[in-house]
Amino acid sequence: MRNLLFLLSLTPVLVLVASAPSSTSAAPPSSTVCGDITKRTAGGVFPAKTVYDCLASVPFNAAVGSRLLKYVNDTLQFHSTLAYLASPPPGYQQPGVDLVAGLSQLQRNIDHGGYVNEYDFEVALHRLLRAGHDDHLRLAGGILSNFAFGSPRAIASVSLDGKELPKVYFTEDLFAYEASDGSSGLSAISTINGRDAIEYLTEFAAVHAVGKLEPHAEWNMLMQSGALDIQGFFEVFYSGATFYPGESITFGLENGTVLKPEDWDAVYYSPGNTGPLETGGDFYNFFVLNHLPASYTEMPEPSSSSTPSAGDSTSSSAAPAPSPTELPNTAYPRTPDVMQPGLSINDQGLLRGYFLNESSLAVLTIPQFVPHGRKPNSFIATVRQFLQRSRRAGLRKVVIDLQQNSGGQPLLALEIFRLFFPFIDPSAASRRRAHPMADALGSTLTPYWQNLTTNSSAYSALLTNEWVVASRLNADTDQNFTSWDDYFYSPASYGRDHFTHSERYDPSNHLFTLEAADITTDNRNSSHPAQPYEAEDIIILTDGLCSSACALFMEMMHHEAGVQTVVVGGRPNPGPMQASGGTRGAAIYEAKRLDRDISIAQYIDRSTRARFPDRQYDFFTTKLTVNLRDQIRFGDDEASPVPLQFQYEAANCRIFYTPRTWYNYTNLWTYASDAIWSDPSLCVATSTDHHPHPPPHRPPYTVETIKPGTSTPADDQPQSNDPSNDIFAGTYPVGNYDLRPCNYTSDCGGGGRYSCREVNVCQNGIVKPLKRCTQYCSSGYDPCGSGKCKSSGLSGLFRPSKGSYDIGYCHTPVWRWCSGKNGHKELYHGQFHEVEKSGLKLAKNYGFDACDHYDEILYCYTLDGRKSGVRFFANGNKEVDTVEDENENGEYVEGFDPPDYNERDDFD
């Protein structure tokens, strides 16, 4: 049995199962239940009921919740598929949902005192957003962000002979069965908590799996997968649930055995030293408001040689955890023939190739389109090497394995496609929802950029901004858009929504590709490479969990090049299954990026301020994202094209996992290739029929209306000096300390969330390694954003088959626009000096760190002594140009939020 221990990372989060007990009916928790959890600063595993009792004790503040709903509602206006979700077209496999109306219902629930604790409120909000079934529509933060729930046992769904319908088994039994060549016996799970196992898991998947377009893909999210294990993620059923699934679980087997009830597990992903979080009020302070407890005291930073104490683990084994690079993953061949340098389960990129000479197969596995070490050119070179070597080896067929590929950089997917088909110019068309705020952004930033000179640093810095469309092509004419209006006004509409013209990237704009994705394309076709393989000699293998950039790659390979697709797994019934069951959106868009873009527009043109809502809110979020642009198939009716998100697209062939293939990918690749090229009978019955699968008969998702008398209004939380009952008591904000100059961790404050680390800083036009305060992070808790958490050598607990939980710190991204032009360097003196600037009232002691600038706009962090951070921006004349607001300490602060240094658009 795989014990649930602190691990590498979370999979997509889950929703409360329908049969789970209501949080309003929970028994009052003990006075120390929350404190007992957070005392384990390295994290740990607890009974799910223990964690649930703590979360259910966290109070709810109506004003904070209402401001969050307003912020989410305003952000949702940029989600491209609102009208389609409210009234889905035929063939869409999920229930519809009116997200905006749902938010209004949540607000009405607040107005009527419907939420007695924070947990109930956050569950309701997350359930609504996840009803959008879009991997790009995500919210992370609050009390749910540092906990996960899971079954004590992992499962897999396999067919014993590949023809009969699959059954569900414990993975430990499947491993034993294969190790004994079938002599150990195998009994399927027949019941869970007294219900039919298939029925229970189908319901569990429908409610808990996140972001998937059909039940087949949701089903696969529950099952253990070698392609997920090698990335260090959890499958949903075993340990990926964000919401409480119940107190215990009981399994019954086909052979009549009924296991004794076992606790659901809960994992606490500790953000480090939080101080004494003893009560629900303390939890609200820290996890919702991002404030420290009043009695917080700094703790010394652990050394890199420290290891978790025995008290931090529930494992009975004292054996040391092997290093991640030593962990075997028996699903894959032991040694790849080609791989991107740095292969390990901790790497962002796991690109590798295998040559199966006996089958004359070359297999390229791409778990994600995110290059190791953020080196996309190395990623491209590795694929090129794979194709060259496979051709030299005389291998006749290619399998591209995209199992568990959650996406990545679209421009990287485009470049990989061009390696396979250098003479096809892919469309990759997309469009966005047309609404007033989008018009305000685009009508400000596009003409501003068009009036810049090409040698201006602002020209290249804004080149890839989503609201600069003159650098992109009209997908119908292949000509650059001449103006924002040329792009914004089109005949496309659906319901009450209108949409822009379709756009595509300009393949000849090498500067755009370099700025957006750090990919060098100047010499892309200089050698006039031949097409390495014909389309009929290539297949793509997926498990339906192909999202975002992966879906874009699939669309190009299948529809534009003619490559066949094979999908594996799915619910235990016959019929077709979609190869790409994750989001098919073209661009993920973060709320913090939106806030930055609004700030830039308001700086360029002050009159735009009236066109944007107030973006202030209290709730601490690590991520809020929407899908900004739909993928649109080239050639679809311009007036009414249906986004690919809502088009049914069955794979050419569907196969089931078997005991020989579910965790042995050499066998799986051969099985999939045989199904296409030699034995079509291996395909699941009727799965090769290409008619759209009828959608399930389920009503649209609606937010539950709080019935009068079923709950009591939450009391307002008055200010007090007692941190046990006051969610605002004696706290101070943590967030102002990011990238503050430091010598020791004690200089940073921040309640253990920050440490003093040497990171790359743009100073005086030069990127230098300097000591700065930066957040702790881990592969289980990542406030930094995708791919920015750098390991510090500290390890947490160990989970079999997953490896050590890695503790690290947020590091700065590539500084593409580091510049100190026009004497900016004189603004930084390495320490705090008294300076007077043009009569402006500044803090007496301050210093500048150049972070990023757009010629006339320079983002800076400025620190007033050892107190709060103060941020200014300066113009190209090296003067502090504008300061707008005075805070409560008499310090002047400008309107920009902290800049998002990672200017790469379109990452998942």
PDB file of C-alpha atoms in Angstrom, residues 233-366:
ATOM      1  CA  PHE A 233       2.079  14.947  -9.313  1.00  0.00           C
ATOM      2  CA  PHE A 234      -0.773  13.194  -7.519  1.00  0.00           C
ATOM      3  CA  GLU A 235      -3.756  11.623  -9.199  1.00  0.00           C
ATOM      4  CA  VAL A 236      -7.078  13.006  -7.998  1.00  0.00           C
ATOM      5  CA  PHE A 237      -8.426  10.012  -6.096  1.00  0.00           C
ATOM      6  CA  TYR A 238      -5.255   9.139  -4.231  1.00  0.00           C
ATOM      7  CA  SER A 239      -4.277  12.559  -2.953  1.00  0.00           C
ATOM      8  CA  GLY A 240      -5.346  15.428  -5.152  1.00  0.00           C
ATOM      9  CA  ALA A 241      -8.647  16.523  -3.571  1.00  0.00           C
ATOM     10  CA  THR A 242      -8.824  20.065  -2.266  1.00  0.00           C
ATOM     11  CA  PHE A 243     -12.244  19.533  -0.666  1.00  0.00           C
ATOM     12  CA  TYR A 244     -13.199  17.260   2.193  1.00  0.00           C
ATOM     13  CA  PRO A 245     -14.444  13.903   0.811  1.00  0.00           C
ATOM     14  CA  GLY A 246     -15.703  12.432   4.087  1.00  0.00           C
ATOM     15  CA  GLU A 247     -14.287  10.829   7.216  1.00  0.00           C
ATOM     16  CA  SER A 248     -13.670   7.240   6.098  1.00  0.00           C
ATOM     17  CA  ILE A 249     -13.772   4.953   3.082  1.00  0.00           C
ATOM     18  CA  THR A 250     -14.556   1.229   2.885  1.00  0.00           C
ATOM     19  CA  PHE A 251     -13.647  -0.980  -0.076  1.00  0.00           C
ATOM     20  CA  GLY A 252     -15.330  -4.252  -1.005  1.00  0.00           C
ATOM     21  CA  LEU A 253     -13.750  -6.695  -3.494  1.00  0.00           C
ATOM     22  CA  GLU A 254     -15.274  -9.091  -6.022  1.00  0.00           C
ATOM     23  CA  ASN A 255     -13.938 -12.076  -4.077  1.00  0.00           C
ATOM     24  CA  GLY A 256     -16.167 -11.144  -1.157  1.00  0.00           C
ATOM     25  CA  THR A 257     -13.525  -9.445   0.983  1.00  0.00           C
ATOM     26  CA  VAL A 258     -14.634  -6.221   2.662  1.00  0.00           C
ATOM     27  CA  LEU A 259     -11.758  -4.164   4.017  1.00  0.00           C
ATOM     28  CA  LYS A 260     -12.144  -2.424   7.329  1.00  0.00           C
ATOM     29  CA  PRO A 261     -12.982   1.299   7.152  1.00  0.00           C
ATOM     30  CA  GLU A 262      -9.934   3.509   6.602  1.00  0.00           C
ATOM     31  CA  ASP A 263      -9.542   7.242   7.190  1.00  0.00           C
ATOM     32  CA  TRP A 264      -9.372   9.561   4.260  1.00  0.00           C
ATOM     33  CA  ASP A 265      -6.013  11.318   4.512  1.00  0.00           C
ATOM     34  CA  ALA A 266      -5.261  15.030   4.516  1.00  0.00           C
ATOM     35  CA  VAL A 267      -1.898  16.566   3.645  1.00  0.00           C
ATOM     36  CA  TYR A 268      -0.778  19.922   5.030  1.00  0.00           C
ATOM     37  CA  TYR A 269       1.540  21.773   2.664  1.00  0.00           C
ATOM     38  CA  SER A 270       3.262  24.050   5.120  1.00  0.00           C
ATOM     39  CA  PRO A 271       4.459  27.445   3.848  1.00  0.00           C
ATOM     40  CA  GLY A 272       7.118  27.401   6.588  1.00  0.00           C
ATOM     41  CA  ASN A 273       7.102  29.089   9.969  1.00  0.00           C
ATOM     42  CA  THR A 274       3.672  30.676  10.239  1.00  0.00           C
ATOM     43  CA  GLY A 275       3.851  31.614  13.865  1.00  0.00           C
ATOM     44  CA  PRO A 276       1.280  30.320  16.367  1.00  0.00           C
ATOM     45  CA  LEU A 277      -1.836  29.701  14.274  1.00  0.00           C
ATOM     46  CA  GLU A 278      -3.925  28.153  17.013  1.00  0.00           C
ATOM     47  CA  THR A 279      -7.500  29.064  16.116  1.00  0.00           C
ATOM     48  CA  GLY A 280      -9.802  29.490  13.159  1.00  0.00           C
ATOM     49  CA  GLY A 281      -9.343  33.242  13.499  1.00  0.00           C
ATOM     50  CA  ASP A 282      -5.584  32.815  13.185  1.00  0.00           C
ATOM     51  CA  PHE A 283      -6.109  30.760  10.053  1.00  0.00           C
ATOM     52  CA  TYR A 284      -8.238  33.522   8.571  1.00  0.00           C
ATOM     53  CA  ASN A 285      -5.542  36.097   9.335  1.00  0.00           C
ATOM     54  CA  PHE A 286      -2.802  34.108   7.679  1.00  0.00           C
ATOM     55  CA  PHE A 287      -4.374  32.163   4.814  1.00  0.00           C
ATOM     56  CA  VAL A 288      -7.157  34.557   3.779  1.00  0.00           C
ATOM     57  CA  LEU A 289      -5.746  37.995   4.606  1.00  0.00           C
ATOM     58  CA  ASN A 290      -2.047  37.072   4.375  1.00  0.00           C
ATOM     59  CA  HIS A 291      -1.385  38.614   7.794  1.00  0.00           C
ATOM     60  CA  LEU A 292       0.815  37.366  10.589  1.00  0.00           C
ATOM     61  CA  PRO A 293      -0.485  36.475  14.053  1.00  0.00           C
ATOM     62  CA  ALA A 294       0.060  39.164  16.665  1.00  0.00           C
ATOM     63  CA  SER A 295       2.388  36.923  18.676  1.00  0.00           C
ATOM     64  CA  TYR A 296       4.556  35.924  15.747  1.00  0.00           C
ATOM     65  CA  THR A 297       8.292  35.652  16.437  1.00  0.00           C
ATOM     66  CA  GLU A 298      11.003  35.097  13.864  1.00  0.00           C
ATOM     67  CA  MET A 299      12.552  31.627  13.732  1.00  0.00           C
ATOM     68  CA  PRO A 300      16.070  30.954  12.456  1.00  0.00           C
ATOM     69  CA  GLU A 301      16.284  29.633   8.927  1.00  0.00           C
ATOM     70  CA  PRO A 302      16.979  25.889   8.796  1.00  0.00           C
ATOM     71  CA  SER A 303      20.260  24.793   7.320  1.00  0.00           C
ATOM     72  CA  SER A 304      20.328  22.978   4.003  1.00  0.00           C
ATOM     73  CA  SER A 305      21.456  19.852   5.804  1.00  0.00           C
ATOM     74  CA  SER A 306      18.396  19.693   8.030  1.00  0.00           C
ATOM     75  CA  THR A 307      15.997  16.814   7.697  1.00  0.00           C
ATOM     76  CA  PRO A 308      12.418  16.363   8.882  1.00  0.00           C
ATOM     77  CA  SER A 309      11.980  15.089  12.391  1.00  0.00           C
ATOM     78  CA  ALA A 310      10.259  11.850  13.151  1.00  0.00           C
ATOM     79  CA  GLY A 311       7.333  13.842  14.465  1.00  0.00           C
ATOM     80  CA  ASP A 312       6.748  15.299  11.016  1.00  0.00           C
ATOM     81  CA  SER A 313       6.014  11.947   9.418  1.00  0.00           C
ATOM     82  CA  THR A 314       3.349   9.329   9.814  1.00  0.00           C
ATOM     83  CA  SER A 315       5.483   6.697   8.149  1.00  0.00           C
ATOM     84  CA  SER A 316       6.548   3.758  10.277  1.00  0.00           C
ATOM     85  CA  SER A 317       9.689   3.317   8.211  1.00  0.00           C
ATOM     86  CA  ALA A 318      12.912   4.909   9.296  1.00  0.00           C
ATOM     87  CA  ALA A 319      14.659   4.271   6.002  1.00  0.00           C
ATOM     88  CA  PRO A 320      16.117   7.412   4.409  1.00  0.00           C
ATOM     89  CA  ALA A 321      14.370   8.725   1.327  1.00  0.00           C
ATOM     90  CA  PRO A 322      16.258   8.145  -1.898  1.00  0.00           C
ATOM     91  CA  SER A 323      17.145  11.223  -3.909  1.00  0.00           C
ATOM     92  CA  PRO A 324      14.661  12.047  -6.686  1.00  0.00           C
ATOM     93  CA  THR A 325      17.169  11.193  -9.422  1.00  0.00           C
ATOM     94  CA  GLU A 326      17.534   7.674  -7.996  1.00  0.00           C
ATOM     95  CA  LEU A 327      13.813   6.929  -8.051  1.00  0.00           C
ATOM     96  CA  PRO A 328      12.874   4.346 -10.624  1.00  0.00           C
ATOM     97  CA  ASN A 329       9.804   4.838 -12.769  1.00  0.00           C
ATOM     98  CA  THR A 330       9.153   1.401 -14.165  1.00  0.00           C
ATOM     99  CA  ALA A 331       6.571   2.696 -16.618  1.00  0.00           C
ATOM    100  CA  TYR A 332       9.372   3.923 -18.888  1.00  0.00           C
ATOM    101  CA  PRO A 333      12.430   2.142 -20.261  1.00  0.00           C
ATOM    102  CA  ARG A 334      15.375   2.603 -17.937  1.00  0.00           C
ATOM    103  CA  THR A 335      17.557   4.619 -20.325  1.00  0.00           C
ATOM    104  CA  PRO A 336      16.257   7.055 -22.946  1.00  0.00           C
ATOM    105  CA  ASP A 337      18.061   7.224 -26.287  1.00  0.00           C
ATOM    106  CA  VAL A 338      17.548  10.975 -26.506  1.00  0.00           C
ATOM    107  CA  MET A 339      16.711  13.394 -23.733  1.00  0.00           C
ATOM    108  CA  GLN A 340      16.918  17.047 -22.895  1.00  0.00           C
ATOM    109  CA  PRO A 341      19.775  17.528 -20.415  1.00  0.00           C
ATOM    110  CA  GLY A 342      18.795  17.451 -16.764  1.00  0.00           C
ATOM    111  CA  LEU A 343      16.219  14.652 -16.716  1.00  0.00           C
ATOM    112  CA  SER A 344      14.773  14.033 -13.257  1.00  0.00           C
ATOM    113  CA  ILE A 345      11.356  14.113 -11.624  1.00  0.00           C
ATOM    114  CA  ASN A 346      12.184  17.574 -10.266  1.00  0.00           C
ATOM    115  CA  ASP A 347      12.760  19.064 -13.710  1.00  0.00           C
ATOM    116  CA  GLN A 348      10.283  21.249 -15.488  1.00  0.00           C
ATOM    117  CA  GLY A 349      11.036  19.467 -18.741  1.00  0.00           C
ATOM    118  CA  LEU A 350      10.912  15.675 -19.140  1.00  0.00           C
ATOM    119  CA  LEU A 351      11.384  15.463 -22.871  1.00  0.00           C
ATOM    120  CA  ARG A 352      12.919  12.170 -24.004  1.00  0.00           C
ATOM    121  CA  GLY A 353      12.969   9.730 -26.871  1.00  0.00           C
ATOM    122  CA  TYR A 354      13.169   5.941 -27.029  1.00  0.00           C
ATOM    123  CA  PHE A 355      14.073   3.713 -29.958  1.00  0.00           C
ATOM    124  CA  LEU A 356      12.244   0.377 -30.031  1.00  0.00           C
ATOM    125  CA  ASN A 357      14.311  -1.347 -32.665  1.00  0.00           C
ATOM    126  CA  GLU A 358      12.403  -4.649 -32.614  1.00  0.00           C
ATOM    127  CA  SER A 359       9.185  -2.804 -33.506  1.00  0.00           C
ATOM    128  CA  SER A 360      10.923  -0.176 -35.675  1.00  0.00           C
ATOM    129  CA  LEU A 361       9.295   2.487 -33.507  1.00  0.00           C
ATOM    130  CA  ALA A 362      10.731   5.830 -32.457  1.00  0.00           C
ATOM    131  CA  VAL A 363       8.834   7.151 -29.414  1.00  0.00           C
ATOM    132  CA  LEU A 364       8.912  10.798 -28.363  1.00  0.00           C
ATOM    133  CA  THR A 365       7.423  11.492 -24.916  1.00  0.00           C
ATOM    134  CA  ILE A 366       6.365  15.074 -24.153  1.00  0.00           C
TER     135      ILE A 366
END
